Amino acid sequence: VTTFEETPIMSTYSLAFTVSDFKSKTRHSGTIIHVSHKIKLHKITCRVCFITDQIALPDISVEAMENWGFISYQESGLLYDKSTASTFDQERVATLIAHELAHQWFGNLVTMRWWNDLWLNEGFATYMSYIGVQADGWDLRDLIVLRETQTAFQVDSLNSSHPLRLQENDIQTFSEITELFDDITYSKGAAVLRMLATFMTEDAFMRGIKMYLAKFEYKNTVYKDLLKCLQEIMTNVSHNDQETKEDLEGFMSTWIEQVGYPVITIITQTGETSQEHFLLKQTQGHEPHFQLQDKDEWLLANVNCAGFFRVNYDEENWNKLRMQLERYHHVIPIINRGQLIDDAFNIARAHRLNVTIALSLTKYLVNDTEYIPWESALKNLDHLILMFDRSEVYGPITKYLRNLITRLYDHFEEYTINGTVPEKHTDQYNQVNAISVACSNGLTKCITMAKSLFEDYKNGTNDIHPNLRKAIYCSAIASGDEYDWEFAWMEYQRATVAAEKDKLRYALSCTKEIWLLNRYLQYTIDSSKIRKMDMFSTINYIAKNVAGQPLAWDFVREHWSYITQEYGAGVVSLGSLLDAVTKRFSTEREQEEKNQGLAARALEQVIERTEANIKWVKENKQIVKDWFTGELSVN
């Protein structure tokens, strides 16, 4: 008979144990954390501390799981080798650990009453994954807008989205629970909590969190219990601003219990504003009035993107903002430079703004080297590529991107040639952007560089910096032949470090050879070649390739029964798989194919997105082509 020590009160879903031959390393620093690799992590301070075991498993379908005092990870989520780990790999380890440790308090110590409040657990843990590792010198706070807010905006603009919090009676089955593990729960949850923390001040917010954890430890709660603690903190703090005394429950209920988010439209000539549910029906809102004193003044709302809403302006103000960016962009905060671009493109996709205004905002980027504006632009331009890379519009887009990226590539070229990286964290990410975009859009010196470094690798010398390996491997294989692909496949099989295997696995999807892509797809259902946990992400990589997307779609349809049988129809990542293989869909024929036989519930958002793509492409194809062609003729 095996007996265990008595545990604290815990939810059944958070109980786990393992039997293994793994070796353990222990570090004592107030809180005891048993890990299989030494990780520097700043503690989330709380009066309740935990003995925490952390284990890296070779084959686990989720990135990590926050069981009580025992956190399991994919190998690349906990372990990294400095000789092969990129900045992103290291950041992923730190932020994932912070996310899972946050769950020891939010989820384990204090547990939601039912799954309809899952957003509070996952949203808080996601928020803390950016806040909890700030002391490492990484500028992550601003990245929450890029990675979480903008991600949530995309999904929450659909009719088929859902509120952060549903009614308890609406969440009763296993599939209904698993469907909640989505971008709304994680990304919108984090974005809304960031908005609340900004509204209160982060110090007051964290004091309220500690009060909540102390008051409800070993108990079940609903989200309003947290708001009451935060309200008490706000009431006890002296503020000059009367508005900060606003009832938090009333302030937050619409963000939490209603689907979607607003777009604020500002007409600067008259001072009028309006608020509408983005894409859908109009909702009530305050209508402040203002007056610009100077005809040359521009207005910028939602500074640093503190609020979870988009902002639209009249065309005159959009043009003034564009001219300011082109004249001296440093006046506008970095976050807002990125959000202006993201708002403009998505408002244009919603038929509320001429797409040429959004496109014109990208022109100033030749003089900006900051990551957030560039990443915002590239994500939205990538959507245009997905819509048009099978049409005659693709040529002008490619040439424009090549011209746009050249100066950024040159800015980082010395680092690239010397095998070094910039000191600034976000600059390291933008160096990768520069190489990926330059090579994929045909910048000759980039392709030559990538092929040369890959050739050295084939000859036994891999001097490619870990940050750049994914981009350079991909470029070399995309412009290479079957022998380059076979070499990368051999290296993938030989690699023992998970992060390096992942880079090679991604790069193998970059080939333009149809027969190699089909072979690679077949490998995904052979666990001796591709681990079962990597099947979905490998298919997603192949679908990102314009040559691989139709192959991946056909493969998923052909093997749908196998996929649902092996992974379960309610599996969390099933929706992301369907989204990846259908992202390019923008024709009626593709819509008809999509409606044939796959899981209707998982497809709902994908179908809605395709319908929007069809309408938008019909209305804007010629406009987009003319704009890019016109810019090329000027330059």
Short mmCIF file of C-alpha atoms in Angstrom, two decimals, residues 153-634:
data_model
loop_
_atom_site.label_atom_id
_atom_site.label_comp_id
_atom_site.label_asym_id
_atom_site.label_seq_id
_atom_site.Cartn_x
_atom_site.Cartn_y
_atom_site.Cartn_z
CA PHE A 153 -8.80 42.11 -31.10
CA GLN A 154 -8.68 39.73 -34.06
CA VAL A 155 -10.86 37.04 -32.51
CA ASP A 156 -13.17 39.34 -30.59
CA SER A 157 -14.21 41.19 -33.75
CA LEU A 158 -16.14 38.11 -34.90
CA ASN A 159 -19.82 37.47 -34.24
CA SER A 160 -18.82 33.96 -33.18
CA SER A 161 -16.60 35.25 -30.37
CA HIS A 162 -17.73 34.87 -26.77
CA PRO A 163 -17.61 37.01 -23.60
CA LEU A 164 -14.77 36.55 -21.15
CA ARG A 165 -17.30 35.16 -18.71
CA LEU A 166 -20.24 33.03 -19.77
CA GLN A 167 -23.08 31.79 -17.58
CA GLU A 168 -22.35 28.66 -15.55
CA ASN A 169 -25.20 26.78 -17.24
CA ASP A 170 -23.58 27.40 -20.64
CA ILE A 171 -20.45 25.44 -19.68
CA GLN A 172 -21.40 21.87 -18.78
CA THR A 173 -19.69 19.42 -21.15
CA PHE A 174 -16.06 18.51 -21.72
CA SER A 175 -16.03 20.08 -25.19
CA GLU A 176 -17.63 23.28 -23.85
CA ILE A 177 -14.88 23.52 -21.24
CA THR A 178 -12.00 22.86 -23.65
CA GLU A 179 -13.33 25.41 -26.12
CA LEU A 180 -12.76 28.09 -23.46
CA PHE A 181 -9.00 27.58 -23.68
CA ASP A 182 -8.71 30.12 -26.48
CA ASP A 183 -7.39 33.58 -27.33
CA ILE A 184 -10.33 35.28 -25.62
CA THR A 185 -9.65 33.58 -22.30
CA TYR A 186 -5.87 34.07 -22.38
CA SER A 187 -5.20 37.18 -24.47
CA LYS A 188 -8.32 39.26 -23.87
CA GLY A 189 -8.22 38.26 -20.21
CA ALA A 190 -4.67 39.60 -19.92
CA ALA A 191 -5.49 42.76 -21.91
CA VAL A 192 -8.53 43.59 -19.79
CA LEU A 193 -6.59 43.03 -16.56
CA ARG A 194 -3.84 45.30 -17.92
CA MET A 195 -6.46 47.95 -18.59
CA LEU A 196 -7.78 47.58 -15.04
CA ALA A 197 -4.26 47.75 -13.55
CA THR A 198 -3.54 50.90 -15.56
CA PHE A 199 -6.82 52.44 -14.41
CA MET A 200 -6.07 51.70 -10.74
CA THR A 201 -2.25 52.00 -10.95
CA GLU A 202 -0.28 48.78 -10.91
CA ASP A 203 0.69 49.18 -7.24
CA ALA A 204 -2.94 49.44 -6.11
CA PHE A 205 -3.91 46.56 -8.40
CA MET A 206 -1.27 44.23 -6.92
CA ARG A 207 -2.28 45.20 -3.37
CA GLY A 208 -5.82 44.22 -4.25
CA ILE A 209 -4.58 40.91 -5.67
CA LYS A 210 -2.76 40.10 -2.43
CA MET A 211 -5.86 40.97 -0.40
CA TYR A 212 -7.95 38.67 -2.62
CA LEU A 213 -5.51 35.76 -2.29
CA ALA A 214 -5.31 36.14 1.50
CA LYS A 215 -9.08 36.40 1.92
CA PHE A 216 -10.01 33.45 -0.28
CA GLU A 217 -7.12 31.00 0.10
CA TYR A 218 -8.27 27.37 -0.20
CA LYS A 219 -11.69 28.58 -1.36
CA ASN A 220 -13.72 28.95 -4.54
CA THR A 221 -14.60 32.35 -5.96
CA VAL A 222 -16.26 34.22 -8.81
CA TYR A 223 -14.70 37.21 -10.54
CA LYS A 224 -16.78 39.72 -8.57
CA ASP A 225 -14.97 38.60 -5.40
CA LEU A 226 -11.76 39.96 -6.92
CA LEU A 227 -13.44 43.21 -7.95
CA LYS A 228 -14.68 43.76 -4.40
CA CYS A 229 -11.12 43.48 -3.07
CA LEU A 230 -9.83 45.84 -5.73
CA GLN A 231 -12.70 48.24 -4.95
CA GLU A 232 -11.73 48.24 -1.27
CA ILE A 233 -8.15 49.17 -2.15
CA MET A 234 -9.35 51.99 -4.39
CA THR A 235 -11.71 53.29 -1.72
CA ASN A 236 -8.91 53.41 0.85
CA VAL A 237 -6.46 55.21 -1.42
CA SER A 238 -6.67 58.98 -1.65
CA HIS A 239 -7.04 60.20 -5.24
CA ASN A 240 -7.41 63.71 -6.56
CA ASP A 241 -9.24 62.43 -9.62
CA GLN A 242 -12.89 61.92 -8.70
CA GLU A 243 -13.34 59.46 -11.59
CA THR A 244 -11.12 56.89 -9.88
CA LYS A 245 -13.91 56.40 -7.31
CA GLU A 246 -16.06 54.84 -10.01
CA ASP A 247 -17.69 51.54 -9.12
CA LEU A 248 -15.34 48.88 -10.47
CA GLU A 249 -18.04 46.27 -10.92
CA GLY A 250 -20.05 48.65 -13.07
CA PHE A 251 -16.95 49.76 -14.95
CA MET A 252 -15.74 46.23 -15.69
CA SER A 253 -18.97 44.29 -16.22
CA THR A 254 -19.36 45.26 -19.89
CA TRP A 255 -15.77 44.25 -20.68
CA ILE A 256 -16.16 40.92 -18.91
CA GLU A 257 -19.75 39.84 -19.59
CA GLN A 258 -20.33 41.23 -23.08
CA VAL A 259 -18.83 39.90 -26.28
CA GLY A 260 -16.60 42.13 -28.40
CA TYR A 261 -15.11 45.55 -27.84
CA PRO A 262 -15.81 49.10 -29.04
CA VAL A 263 -14.29 51.20 -31.77
CA ILE A 264 -14.20 54.88 -30.89
CA THR A 265 -14.60 57.13 -33.93
CA ILE A 266 -13.38 60.71 -33.56
CA ILE A 267 -14.22 63.50 -36.01
CA THR A 268 -11.62 66.15 -35.28
CA GLN A 269 -13.24 68.90 -37.36
CA THR A 270 -16.38 68.94 -35.20
CA GLY A 271 -15.19 67.38 -31.95
CA GLU A 272 -17.79 64.63 -32.21
CA THR A 273 -17.14 61.08 -31.07
CA SER A 274 -19.14 57.90 -31.36
CA GLN A 275 -18.73 54.44 -29.90
CA GLU A 276 -19.84 51.24 -31.61
CA HIS A 277 -19.42 47.54 -31.08
CA PHE A 278 -16.68 46.77 -33.59
CA LEU A 279 -18.24 45.16 -36.69
CA LEU A 280 -21.61 44.75 -34.96
CA LYS A 281 -24.45 46.76 -33.45
CA GLN A 282 -24.01 50.17 -31.89
CA THR A 283 -23.68 50.35 -28.12
CA GLN A 284 -24.06 53.17 -25.68
CA GLY A 285 -21.06 55.22 -24.71
CA HIS A 286 -19.89 58.57 -23.45
CA GLU A 287 -19.55 61.25 -26.10
CA PRO A 288 -16.89 63.73 -24.96
CA HIS A 289 -16.33 66.83 -27.04
CA PHE A 290 -13.08 68.64 -27.73
CA GLN A 291 -11.81 71.26 -30.09
CA LEU A 292 -8.43 71.36 -31.82
CA GLN A 293 -7.05 74.88 -31.58
CA ASP A 294 -4.72 74.68 -34.57
CA LYS A 295 -5.67 73.35 -37.99
CA ASP A 296 -2.28 71.61 -38.17
CA GLU A 297 -2.75 69.78 -34.86
CA TRP A 298 -3.41 66.06 -34.79
CA LEU A 299 -5.18 64.03 -32.14
CA LEU A 300 -3.99 60.72 -30.70
CA ALA A 301 -6.37 58.77 -28.45
CA ASN A 302 -5.77 55.74 -26.19
CA VAL A 303 -2.17 56.69 -25.41
CA ASN A 304 -0.02 53.60 -24.79
CA CYS A 305 -3.10 51.49 -25.60
CA ALA A 306 -4.25 51.36 -22.00
CA GLY A 307 -7.86 50.72 -23.05
CA PHE A 308 -9.17 47.61 -24.77
CA PHE A 309 -10.67 49.35 -27.78
CA ARG A 310 -9.75 50.51 -31.26
CA VAL A 311 -9.74 54.14 -32.39
CA ASN A 312 -10.84 55.45 -35.78
CA TYR A 313 -10.45 59.05 -36.94
CA ASP A 314 -11.67 61.19 -39.77
CA GLU A 315 -9.48 60.99 -42.87
CA GLU A 316 -7.93 64.40 -42.21
CA ASN A 317 -6.61 63.35 -38.80
CA TRP A 318 -5.34 60.04 -40.16
CA ASN A 319 -3.36 61.99 -42.76
CA LYS A 320 -1.99 64.37 -40.12
CA LEU A 321 -0.84 61.41 -38.05
CA ARG A 322 0.78 59.87 -41.13
CA MET A 323 2.61 63.11 -41.92
CA GLN A 324 3.83 63.35 -38.32
CA LEU A 325 5.18 59.81 -38.55
CA GLU A 326 6.98 60.63 -41.77
CA ARG A 327 8.30 63.94 -40.44
CA TYR A 328 9.41 62.91 -36.91
CA HIS A 329 7.92 59.67 -35.63
CA HIS A 330 9.56 59.85 -32.18
CA VAL A 331 6.84 62.27 -31.01
CA ILE A 332 4.33 59.40 -31.03
CA PRO A 333 4.93 56.66 -28.40
CA ILE A 334 6.31 53.38 -29.74
CA ILE A 335 3.24 51.38 -28.65
CA ASN A 336 0.93 53.81 -30.41
CA ARG A 337 3.00 53.74 -33.60
CA GLY A 338 2.30 50.03 -33.72
CA GLN A 339 -1.33 50.36 -32.68
CA LEU A 340 -2.08 53.08 -35.24
CA ILE A 341 -1.03 50.64 -37.95
CA ASP A 342 -2.94 47.72 -36.44
CA ASP A 343 -6.08 49.79 -35.89
CA ALA A 344 -6.00 51.24 -39.40
CA PHE A 345 -5.63 47.87 -41.14
CA ASN A 346 -8.31 46.17 -39.08
CA ILE A 347 -10.74 49.07 -39.32
CA ALA A 348 -10.18 48.91 -43.08
CA ARG A 349 -10.93 45.17 -43.01
CA ALA A 350 -14.20 46.09 -41.30
CA HIS A 351 -15.07 48.39 -44.23
CA ARG A 352 -14.88 51.50 -42.02
CA LEU A 353 -11.71 53.00 -43.54
CA ASN A 354 -10.09 53.14 -46.96
CA VAL A 355 -7.32 50.54 -47.01
CA THR A 356 -4.97 53.02 -48.71
CA ILE A 357 -4.83 55.02 -45.46
CA ALA A 358 -3.61 51.93 -43.61
CA LEU A 359 -1.10 51.13 -46.35
CA SER A 360 0.21 54.70 -46.33
CA LEU A 361 1.02 54.43 -42.62
CA THR A 362 3.65 51.79 -43.41
CA LYS A 363 5.73 54.13 -45.57
CA TYR A 364 7.35 55.88 -42.62
CA LEU A 365 8.86 52.58 -41.42
CA VAL A 366 11.91 53.12 -43.63
CA ASN A 367 13.04 55.50 -40.86
CA ASP A 368 11.95 53.45 -37.82
CA THR A 369 13.90 50.53 -36.37
CA GLU A 370 11.64 49.77 -33.39
CA TYR A 371 10.19 46.27 -33.16
CA ILE A 372 6.58 46.99 -32.14
CA PRO A 373 5.67 49.20 -35.14
CA TRP A 374 7.43 46.85 -37.54
CA GLU A 375 5.83 43.72 -36.11
CA SER A 376 2.39 45.34 -36.19
CA ALA A 377 2.88 46.28 -39.84
CA LEU A 378 4.29 42.91 -40.87
CA LYS A 379 1.42 40.99 -39.24
CA ASN A 380 -1.08 43.04 -41.20
CA LEU A 381 0.87 42.98 -44.44
CA ASP A 382 1.16 39.23 -43.97
CA HIS A 383 -2.64 39.08 -43.99
CA LEU A 384 -2.61 40.88 -47.35
CA ILE A 385 -0.09 38.34 -48.61
CA LEU A 386 -2.36 35.49 -47.48
CA MET A 387 -5.22 37.08 -49.41
CA PHE A 388 -3.23 37.83 -52.58
CA ASP A 389 -0.17 35.54 -52.86
CA ARG A 390 -2.04 33.42 -55.42
CA SER A 391 -2.92 36.43 -57.60
CA GLU A 392 -1.27 39.12 -59.71
CA VAL A 393 -1.31 41.48 -56.71
CA TYR A 394 1.48 39.50 -55.05
CA GLY A 395 4.24 40.78 -57.33
CA PRO A 396 3.80 44.48 -56.43
CA ILE A 397 3.44 43.59 -52.73
CA THR A 398 6.73 41.68 -52.80
CA LYS A 399 8.59 44.52 -54.50
CA TYR A 400 7.19 47.08 -52.05
CA LEU A 401 8.20 44.95 -49.06
CA ARG A 402 11.67 44.43 -50.51
CA ASN A 403 12.11 48.20 -50.84
CA LEU A 404 10.65 48.84 -47.38
CA ILE A 405 12.81 46.28 -45.56
CA THR A 406 16.16 47.06 -47.20
CA ARG A 407 17.12 49.86 -44.82
CA LEU A 408 16.18 47.80 -41.77
CA TYR A 409 18.21 44.88 -43.12
CA ASP A 410 21.17 47.21 -43.67
CA HIS A 411 20.75 48.55 -40.12
CA PHE A 412 21.36 45.07 -38.68
CA GLU A 413 23.68 43.73 -41.41
CA GLU A 414 26.92 44.20 -39.48
CA TYR A 415 25.56 42.17 -36.57
CA THR A 416 24.36 39.46 -38.95
CA ILE A 417 27.67 39.15 -40.80
CA ASN A 418 29.64 39.06 -37.54
CA GLY A 419 27.35 36.45 -36.00
CA THR A 420 26.35 38.80 -33.18
CA VAL A 421 23.10 40.37 -32.04
CA PRO A 422 22.10 43.84 -30.81
CA GLU A 423 22.05 44.47 -27.07
CA LYS A 424 18.42 45.61 -26.88
CA HIS A 425 15.93 42.77 -26.47
CA THR A 426 13.40 44.02 -29.01
CA ASP A 427 16.16 44.91 -31.49
CA GLN A 428 17.12 41.24 -31.49
CA TYR A 429 13.57 40.39 -32.55
CA ASN A 430 13.61 43.04 -35.26
CA GLN A 431 16.90 41.72 -36.61
CA VAL A 432 15.11 38.41 -37.18
CA ASN A 433 12.25 40.28 -38.87
CA ALA A 434 14.71 42.03 -41.16
CA ILE A 435 16.26 38.76 -42.30
CA SER A 436 12.98 36.85 -42.64
CA VAL A 437 11.23 39.55 -44.66
CA ALA A 438 14.25 40.49 -46.77
CA CYS A 439 15.02 36.91 -47.77
CA SER A 440 11.40 35.86 -48.35
CA ASN A 441 10.83 38.90 -50.57
CA GLY A 442 13.86 38.33 -52.74
CA LEU A 443 16.54 40.72 -51.42
CA THR A 444 19.55 39.22 -53.17
CA LYS A 445 22.20 39.93 -50.54
CA CYS A 446 20.01 38.37 -47.85
CA ILE A 447 19.47 35.16 -49.82
CA THR A 448 23.19 34.97 -50.66
CA MET A 449 24.07 35.41 -46.98
CA ALA A 450 21.63 32.71 -45.86
CA LYS A 451 22.80 30.20 -48.47
CA SER A 452 26.45 30.83 -47.60
CA LEU A 453 25.92 30.30 -43.87
CA PHE A 454 23.83 27.19 -44.49
CA GLU A 455 26.53 25.81 -46.80
CA ASP A 456 29.07 26.29 -43.99
CA TYR A 457 26.68 24.41 -41.72
CA LYS A 458 26.52 21.52 -44.20
CA ASN A 459 30.31 21.48 -44.24
CA GLY A 460 30.50 21.08 -40.48
CA THR A 461 30.64 24.66 -39.17
CA ASN A 462 27.47 26.18 -37.76
CA ASP A 463 28.36 29.76 -36.81
CA ILE A 464 24.78 30.99 -37.20
CA HIS A 465 23.68 32.79 -34.05
CA PRO A 466 20.83 30.90 -32.34
CA ASN A 467 18.54 33.94 -32.74
CA LEU A 468 18.92 33.78 -36.52
CA ARG A 469 18.89 30.04 -37.16
CA LYS A 470 15.16 29.66 -37.73
CA ALA A 471 15.10 32.48 -40.31
CA ILE A 472 18.31 31.47 -42.06
CA TYR A 473 17.50 27.74 -42.15
CA CYS A 474 14.11 28.59 -43.65
CA SER A 475 15.54 30.93 -46.28
CA ALA A 476 18.23 28.46 -47.31
CA ILE A 477 15.77 25.59 -47.67
CA ALA A 478 13.25 27.77 -49.52
CA SER A 479 15.88 28.69 -52.11
CA GLY A 480 17.64 25.32 -52.01
CA ASP A 481 17.10 21.83 -53.40
CA GLU A 482 16.18 18.39 -52.10
CA TYR A 483 19.72 17.84 -50.79
CA ASP A 484 19.40 20.88 -48.52
CA TRP A 485 16.09 19.51 -47.27
CA GLU A 486 17.54 16.05 -46.67
CA PHE A 487 20.45 17.57 -44.74
CA ALA A 488 18.05 19.52 -42.51
CA TRP A 489 15.95 16.40 -41.97
CA MET A 490 19.05 14.46 -40.95
CA GLU A 491 20.04 17.26 -38.54
CA TYR A 492 16.53 17.25 -37.10
CA GLN A 493 16.77 13.53 -36.37
CA ARG A 494 20.22 13.94 -34.81
CA ALA A 495 19.41 17.00 -32.66
CA THR A 496 19.06 16.34 -28.94
CA VAL A 497 18.06 19.85 -27.81
CA ALA A 498 14.33 20.48 -28.20
CA ALA A 499 14.70 24.14 -29.20
CA GLU A 500 17.10 23.29 -32.03
CA LYS A 501 14.83 20.48 -33.22
CA ASP A 502 11.95 22.97 -33.33
CA LYS A 503 13.93 25.40 -35.51
CA LEU A 504 14.78 22.65 -37.98
CA ARG A 505 11.24 21.30 -37.93
CA TYR A 506 9.95 24.73 -38.91
CA ALA A 507 12.59 25.22 -41.60
CA LEU A 508 11.70 21.93 -43.28
CA SER A 509 8.27 23.40 -44.05
CA CYS A 510 9.82 26.25 -46.08
CA THR A 511 10.69 24.20 -49.17
CA LYS A 512 8.87 25.02 -52.40
CA GLU A 513 9.04 21.41 -53.60
CA ILE A 514 5.51 19.97 -53.55
CA TRP A 515 6.65 16.37 -53.27
CA LEU A 516 8.82 17.16 -50.24
CA LEU A 517 5.94 18.95 -48.54
CA ASN A 518 3.67 15.97 -49.18
CA ARG A 519 6.30 13.64 -47.76
CA TYR A 520 6.63 15.89 -44.72
CA LEU A 521 2.87 15.82 -44.17
CA GLN A 522 2.95 12.02 -44.19
CA TYR A 523 5.69 12.12 -41.55
CA THR A 524 3.28 13.88 -39.16
CA ILE A 525 1.21 10.71 -38.74
CA ASP A 526 4.31 8.59 -38.10
CA SER A 527 5.34 9.14 -34.48
CA SER A 528 8.75 7.58 -35.16
CA LYS A 529 9.50 10.60 -37.37
CA ILE A 530 7.46 13.47 -35.88
CA ARG A 531 6.45 13.30 -32.24
CA LYS A 532 2.72 13.12 -31.69
CA MET A 533 2.81 16.38 -29.71
CA ASP A 534 4.33 18.14 -32.76
CA MET A 535 1.81 16.98 -35.37
CA PHE A 536 -0.45 20.04 -35.30
CA SER A 537 2.30 22.65 -35.25
CA THR A 538 4.12 20.93 -38.12
CA ILE A 539 0.97 20.96 -40.27
CA ASN A 540 0.49 24.62 -39.31
CA TYR A 541 4.02 25.41 -40.51
CA ILE A 542 3.38 23.70 -43.84
CA ALA A 543 0.09 25.56 -44.26
CA LYS A 544 1.90 28.88 -43.83
CA ASN A 545 3.83 28.10 -47.02
CA VAL A 546 1.79 29.16 -50.08
CA ALA A 547 2.83 25.93 -51.79
CA GLY A 548 1.91 23.88 -48.74
CA GLN A 549 -1.44 25.38 -47.76
CA PRO A 550 -3.67 23.45 -50.22
CA LEU A 551 -1.70 20.28 -49.46
CA ALA A 552 -2.21 20.75 -45.73
CA TRP A 553 -5.93 21.42 -46.21
CA ASP A 554 -6.38 18.26 -48.28
CA PHE A 555 -4.32 16.29 -45.76
CA VAL A 556 -6.42 17.44 -42.80
CA ARG A 557 -9.68 16.59 -44.58
CA GLU A 558 -8.36 13.19 -45.63
CA HIS A 559 -7.18 12.35 -42.11
CA TRP A 560 -9.91 14.10 -40.12
CA SER A 561 -11.23 10.87 -38.61
CA TYR A 562 -7.72 9.87 -37.54
CA ILE A 563 -7.06 13.32 -36.03
CA THR A 564 -10.26 13.40 -33.99
CA GLN A 565 -9.81 9.78 -32.91
CA GLU A 566 -6.18 10.21 -31.83
CA TYR A 567 -6.43 13.70 -30.35
CA GLY A 568 -10.09 13.97 -29.39
CA ALA A 569 -12.74 16.13 -31.01
CA GLY A 570 -12.60 18.55 -28.09
CA VAL A 571 -8.83 19.00 -28.10
CA VAL A 572 -7.77 22.57 -27.39
CA SER A 573 -5.48 22.94 -30.42
CA LEU A 574 -7.98 21.60 -32.97
CA GLY A 575 -9.31 25.08 -33.63
CA SER A 576 -5.82 26.45 -34.27
CA LEU A 577 -5.17 23.64 -36.75
CA LEU A 578 -8.32 24.42 -38.72
CA ASP A 579 -7.54 28.13 -38.61
CA ALA A 580 -4.01 27.58 -39.94
CA VAL A 581 -4.97 25.41 -42.90
CA THR A 582 -7.77 27.76 -43.99
CA LYS A 583 -6.27 31.23 -43.41
CA ARG A 584 -5.85 31.90 -47.13
CA PHE A 585 -9.45 31.02 -47.94
CA SER A 586 -11.08 33.93 -49.77
CA THR A 587 -13.24 32.36 -52.50
CA GLU A 588 -16.71 30.82 -52.60
CA ARG A 589 -15.27 27.50 -53.76
CA GLU A 590 -13.02 27.30 -50.72
CA GLN A 591 -15.92 28.23 -48.49
CA GLU A 592 -17.96 25.35 -49.92
CA GLU A 593 -15.09 22.94 -49.32
CA LYS A 594 -14.81 24.10 -45.75
CA ASN A 595 -18.47 23.47 -45.02
CA GLN A 596 -18.23 19.82 -46.00
CA GLY A 597 -18.13 17.49 -43.07
CA LEU A 598 -15.71 18.91 -40.50
CA ALA A 599 -16.70 19.69 -36.92
CA ALA A 600 -19.20 22.53 -37.21
CA ARG A 601 -18.49 23.91 -33.73
CA ALA A 602 -14.75 24.16 -34.31
CA LEU A 603 -15.30 25.71 -37.72
CA GLU A 604 -17.68 28.49 -36.73
CA GLN A 605 -15.09 31.24 -36.38
CA VAL A 606 -13.13 30.00 -39.39
CA ILE A 607 -16.24 30.12 -41.59
CA GLU A 608 -17.06 33.64 -40.45
CA ARG A 609 -13.52 34.81 -41.14
CA THR A 610 -13.59 33.30 -44.63
CA GLU A 611 -16.88 35.01 -45.44
CA ALA A 612 -15.33 38.32 -44.37
CA ASN A 613 -12.25 37.61 -46.52
CA ILE A 614 -14.38 36.88 -49.60
CA LYS A 615 -16.25 40.15 -49.32
CA TRP A 616 -13.16 42.23 -48.55
CA VAL A 617 -11.06 40.81 -51.39
CA LYS A 618 -13.84 41.44 -53.92
CA GLU A 619 -14.10 45.08 -52.85
CA ASN A 620 -10.41 45.85 -52.39
CA LYS A 621 -8.31 43.73 -54.74
CA GLN A 622 -7.97 46.40 -57.43
CA ILE A 623 -7.53 49.19 -54.86
CA VAL A 624 -4.66 47.30 -53.20
CA LYS A 625 -3.02 46.48 -56.52
CA ASP A 626 -3.24 50.10 -57.70
CA TRP A 627 -1.76 51.43 -54.45
CA PHE A 628 1.27 49.13 -54.50
CA THR A 629 1.81 49.69 -58.22
CA GLY A 630 1.59 53.45 -57.70
CA GLU A 631 4.14 53.41 -54.87
CA LEU A 632 6.57 51.42 -57.00
CA SER A 633 6.25 53.88 -59.89
CA VAL A 634 7.01 56.82 -57.56
#
